[in-house]
Amino acid sequence: MEIPNVMKIVLGVILIAFVGVGFYFVQWKTPMEERKAAEESIVQINNEMTQVQRELDSIESLRTQLNNAEAELQAVIQQELTPESEKEFVASYLADVEKMVEHERSRMADPDFTLMTIAPEGNAKSGDSPASLASYPVKTFNMTLKGRYATVIDFLRQLGALKLKRLVTVNKISLNGQYDKDSYSKSPVLSVTIPLSVYLRKDGSK
């Protein structure tokens, strides 16, 4: 049976459509999807590179801040700290601490504030000091105080403010408290043990 011309045309159009669809999927769709995936991958990589660059810039900024802080610390040590020889240092420091405790007792109106013990323990190891202070002579002390919490905190602030013209680092603090049963509003009396590292100026250690 002969197929009518109209049917031949319809079948030809359908065949052309299938061929076109097949050509699209084989020749165009897959490469287009691959190209799109590659472009998205490039965008993601660029974003990651931008983030990495920002982090690198942040690290460089932090390094600059650290260098500036170390330079400021060196300036404080050389300009603010009292020059002295190592032989004179221990006796001088003990006397200054006792005077500072007396001053704090009067200023804070805390009759309980007392320097119980302060014992020099010799030279600290260079590896125990921060890198920026490794070249400075350092002496260690073990100090025990007794007094109200507010007074102890203020005393430590005074040390940190270089009131004794010496740079001091507190390695750790051990506290034991006693509360006043007659007045809970008062600051508790503390027994405080403080290991200290005290630094001398280099030009004063000769």
Short mmCIF file of C-alpha atoms in Angstrom, two decimals:
data_model
loop_
_atom_site.label_atom_id
_atom_site.label_comp_id
_atom_site.label_asym_id
_atom_site.label_seq_id
_atom_site.Cartn_x
_atom_site.Cartn_y
_atom_site.Cartn_z
CA MET A 1 0.00 0.00 0.00
CA GLU A 2 1.36 3.31 -1.01
CA ILE A 3 1.73 5.89 1.76
CA PRO A 4 -0.04 9.16 0.98
CA ASN A 5 2.12 12.18 0.35
CA VAL A 6 0.68 14.00 3.36
CA MET A 7 1.64 11.12 5.62
CA LYS A 8 5.12 11.08 4.09
CA ILE A 9 5.46 14.76 4.91
CA VAL A 10 4.25 14.24 8.49
CA LEU A 11 6.63 11.31 8.99
CA GLY A 12 9.44 13.36 7.51
CA VAL A 13 8.75 16.23 9.87
CA ILE A 14 8.64 13.82 12.88
CA LEU A 15 11.89 12.20 11.76
CA ILE A 16 13.55 15.59 11.36
CA ALA A 17 12.28 16.57 14.83
CA PHE A 18 13.75 13.41 16.40
CA VAL A 19 17.02 13.96 14.60
CA GLY A 20 17.04 17.59 15.77
CA VAL A 21 16.31 16.59 19.38
CA GLY A 22 19.00 13.91 19.25
CA PHE A 23 21.47 16.37 17.77
CA TYR A 24 20.61 18.88 20.52
CA PHE A 25 21.23 16.41 23.32
CA VAL A 26 24.38 14.98 21.77
CA GLN A 27 25.96 18.07 20.28
CA TRP A 28 24.63 20.97 22.39
CA LYS A 29 23.03 20.11 25.74
CA THR A 30 25.88 18.09 27.22
CA PRO A 31 28.61 20.59 26.23
CA MET A 32 26.44 23.49 27.45
CA GLU A 33 25.91 21.79 30.82
CA GLU A 34 29.62 21.03 31.06
CA ARG A 35 30.42 24.64 30.20
CA LYS A 36 27.94 25.91 32.80
CA ALA A 37 29.44 23.59 35.45
CA ALA A 38 32.94 24.76 34.51
CA GLU A 39 31.90 28.42 34.79
CA GLU A 40 30.32 27.80 38.21
CA SER A 41 33.50 26.00 39.30
CA ILE A 42 35.61 28.96 38.14
CA VAL A 43 33.38 31.38 40.08
CA GLN A 44 33.70 29.23 43.22
CA ILE A 45 37.48 29.01 42.84
CA ASN A 46 37.70 32.79 42.38
CA ASN A 47 35.60 33.31 45.53
CA GLU A 48 37.83 30.94 47.48
CA MET A 49 40.95 32.71 46.21
CA THR A 50 39.47 36.06 47.24
CA GLN A 51 38.75 34.70 50.73
CA VAL A 52 42.26 33.28 51.01
CA GLN A 53 43.74 36.62 49.95
CA ARG A 54 41.65 38.40 52.58
CA GLU A 55 42.93 36.00 55.24
CA LEU A 56 46.51 36.53 54.08
CA ASP A 57 46.01 40.30 54.29
CA SER A 58 44.55 39.85 57.78
CA ILE A 59 47.56 37.78 58.86
CA GLU A 60 49.92 40.42 57.54
CA SER A 61 47.98 43.11 59.41
CA LEU A 62 48.16 41.07 62.63
CA ARG A 63 51.89 40.55 62.11
CA THR A 64 52.33 44.30 61.74
CA GLN A 65 50.31 44.93 64.91
CA LEU A 66 52.44 42.35 66.77
CA ASN A 67 55.66 44.00 65.60
CA ASN A 68 54.36 47.41 66.67
CA ALA A 69 53.31 46.06 70.07
CA GLU A 70 56.75 44.51 70.60
CA ALA A 71 58.40 47.78 69.63
CA GLU A 72 56.20 49.65 72.11
CA LEU A 73 57.05 47.12 74.80
CA GLN A 74 60.77 47.56 74.15
CA ALA A 75 60.31 51.34 74.43
CA VAL A 76 58.48 50.97 77.75
CA ILE A 77 61.22 48.74 79.14
CA GLN A 78 64.01 51.09 78.10
CA GLN A 79 62.30 54.37 78.99
CA GLU A 80 60.13 53.59 82.03
CA LEU A 81 61.89 50.90 84.04
CA THR A 82 64.37 51.74 86.72
CA PRO A 83 67.96 50.88 85.78
CA GLU A 84 69.78 48.79 88.39
CA SER A 85 72.39 46.08 88.70
CA GLU A 86 71.42 42.48 89.31
CA LYS A 87 73.32 42.51 92.62
CA GLU A 88 71.21 45.38 93.94
CA PHE A 89 67.97 44.26 92.36
CA VAL A 90 66.60 41.71 94.87
CA ALA A 91 67.04 43.82 98.00
CA SER A 92 65.71 46.90 96.23
CA TYR A 93 62.67 45.08 94.86
CA LEU A 94 61.76 43.55 98.24
CA ALA A 95 61.89 46.97 99.90
CA ASP A 96 59.78 48.55 97.16
CA VAL A 97 57.13 45.82 97.38
CA GLU A 98 56.87 46.27 101.16
CA LYS A 99 56.41 50.02 100.71
CA MET A 100 53.77 49.46 98.06
CA VAL A 101 51.85 47.07 100.32
CA GLU A 102 51.88 49.64 103.13
CA HIS A 103 50.65 52.29 100.72
CA GLU A 104 47.83 50.05 99.46
CA ARG A 105 46.79 49.16 103.03
CA SER A 106 46.39 52.85 103.83
CA ARG A 107 44.90 53.93 100.50
CA MET A 108 42.31 51.13 100.40
CA ALA A 109 41.58 51.33 104.17
CA ASP A 110 42.19 47.61 104.44
CA PRO A 111 43.97 46.73 107.72
CA ASP A 112 43.98 43.05 106.70
CA PHE A 113 46.20 43.67 103.69
CA THR A 114 49.56 42.13 104.55
CA LEU A 115 52.59 40.84 102.71
CA MET A 116 52.94 37.40 104.26
CA THR A 117 56.01 36.16 102.36
CA ILE A 118 58.08 37.10 99.35
CA ALA A 119 60.89 34.79 98.38
CA PRO A 120 63.29 35.18 95.46
CA GLU A 121 63.65 31.96 93.50
CA GLY A 122 66.58 32.88 91.25
CA ASN A 123 66.83 33.56 87.56
CA ALA A 124 64.07 32.37 85.26
CA LYS A 125 64.91 30.29 82.21
CA SER A 126 65.06 32.30 79.00
CA GLY A 127 62.64 29.87 77.37
CA ASP A 128 59.98 30.79 79.95
CA SER A 129 59.87 34.44 78.82
CA PRO A 130 57.94 35.88 75.87
CA ALA A 131 60.05 36.13 72.72
CA SER A 132 60.14 39.93 72.91
CA LEU A 133 61.62 39.76 76.44
CA ALA A 134 63.96 36.81 76.00
CA SER A 135 67.09 38.98 76.00
CA TYR A 136 66.27 40.76 79.28
CA PRO A 137 67.50 39.59 82.70
CA VAL A 138 64.61 38.25 84.77
CA LYS A 139 64.21 37.27 88.41
CA THR A 140 61.41 35.12 89.81
CA PHE A 141 59.67 35.59 93.16
CA ASN A 142 56.98 33.71 95.04
CA MET A 143 54.77 36.19 96.89
CA THR A 144 51.96 35.53 99.38
CA LEU A 145 49.47 38.27 100.28
CA LYS A 146 46.48 38.48 102.59
CA GLY A 147 43.77 41.08 102.20
CA ARG A 148 40.38 42.06 100.88
CA TYR A 149 39.56 41.09 97.32
CA ALA A 150 39.30 44.71 96.16
CA THR A 151 42.70 45.53 97.68
CA VAL A 152 44.41 42.53 96.10
CA ILE A 153 42.99 43.39 92.68
CA ASP A 154 44.07 47.02 93.03
CA PHE A 155 47.56 45.93 94.10
CA LEU A 156 47.89 43.78 90.97
CA ARG A 157 46.71 46.71 88.86
CA GLN A 158 49.41 48.88 90.40
CA LEU A 159 52.04 46.28 89.50
CA GLY A 160 50.68 46.15 85.95
CA ALA A 161 50.80 49.95 85.74
CA LEU A 162 54.57 49.83 86.44
CA LYS A 163 54.22 51.65 89.75
CA LEU A 164 57.48 50.01 90.84
CA LYS A 165 59.13 50.97 87.51
CA ARG A 166 59.64 47.31 86.69
CA LEU A 167 57.90 45.10 84.18
CA VAL A 168 56.20 42.20 85.95
CA THR A 169 54.45 39.12 84.61
CA VAL A 170 52.15 37.05 86.81
CA ASN A 171 52.49 33.38 85.96
CA LYS A 172 49.46 32.20 87.94
CA ILE A 173 47.38 33.12 91.00
CA SER A 174 46.20 30.79 93.78
CA LEU A 175 43.35 32.08 95.98
CA ASN A 176 41.86 30.99 99.29
CA GLY A 177 38.96 33.07 100.67
CA GLN A 178 37.51 33.78 104.09
CA TYR A 179 34.11 35.46 104.41
CA ASP A 180 33.21 37.83 107.23
CA LYS A 181 30.26 36.17 108.99
CA ASP A 182 29.21 39.48 110.57
CA SER A 183 28.98 41.35 107.27
CA TYR A 184 28.41 39.58 103.97
CA SER A 185 28.54 42.96 102.23
CA LYS A 186 32.28 43.21 102.83
CA SER A 187 34.80 41.95 100.33
CA PRO A 188 36.14 38.53 101.45
CA VAL A 189 39.61 38.26 102.93
CA LEU A 190 41.85 36.32 100.55
CA SER A 191 45.13 34.51 100.91
CA VAL A 192 46.83 34.91 97.56
CA THR A 193 49.95 33.15 96.25
CA ILE A 194 51.49 34.84 93.20
CA PRO A 195 54.58 33.62 91.34
CA LEU A 196 56.12 36.66 89.62
CA SER A 197 58.69 37.21 86.90
CA VAL A 198 60.34 40.63 87.23
CA TYR A 199 62.43 42.07 84.38
CA LEU A 200 65.45 44.35 84.59
CA ARG A 201 66.63 46.80 81.97
CA LYS A 202 69.50 45.45 79.92
CA ASP A 203 71.63 48.53 80.34
CA GLY A 204 71.10 48.36 84.10
CA SER A 205 72.23 44.78 84.50
CA LYS A 206 75.86 45.34 83.72
#
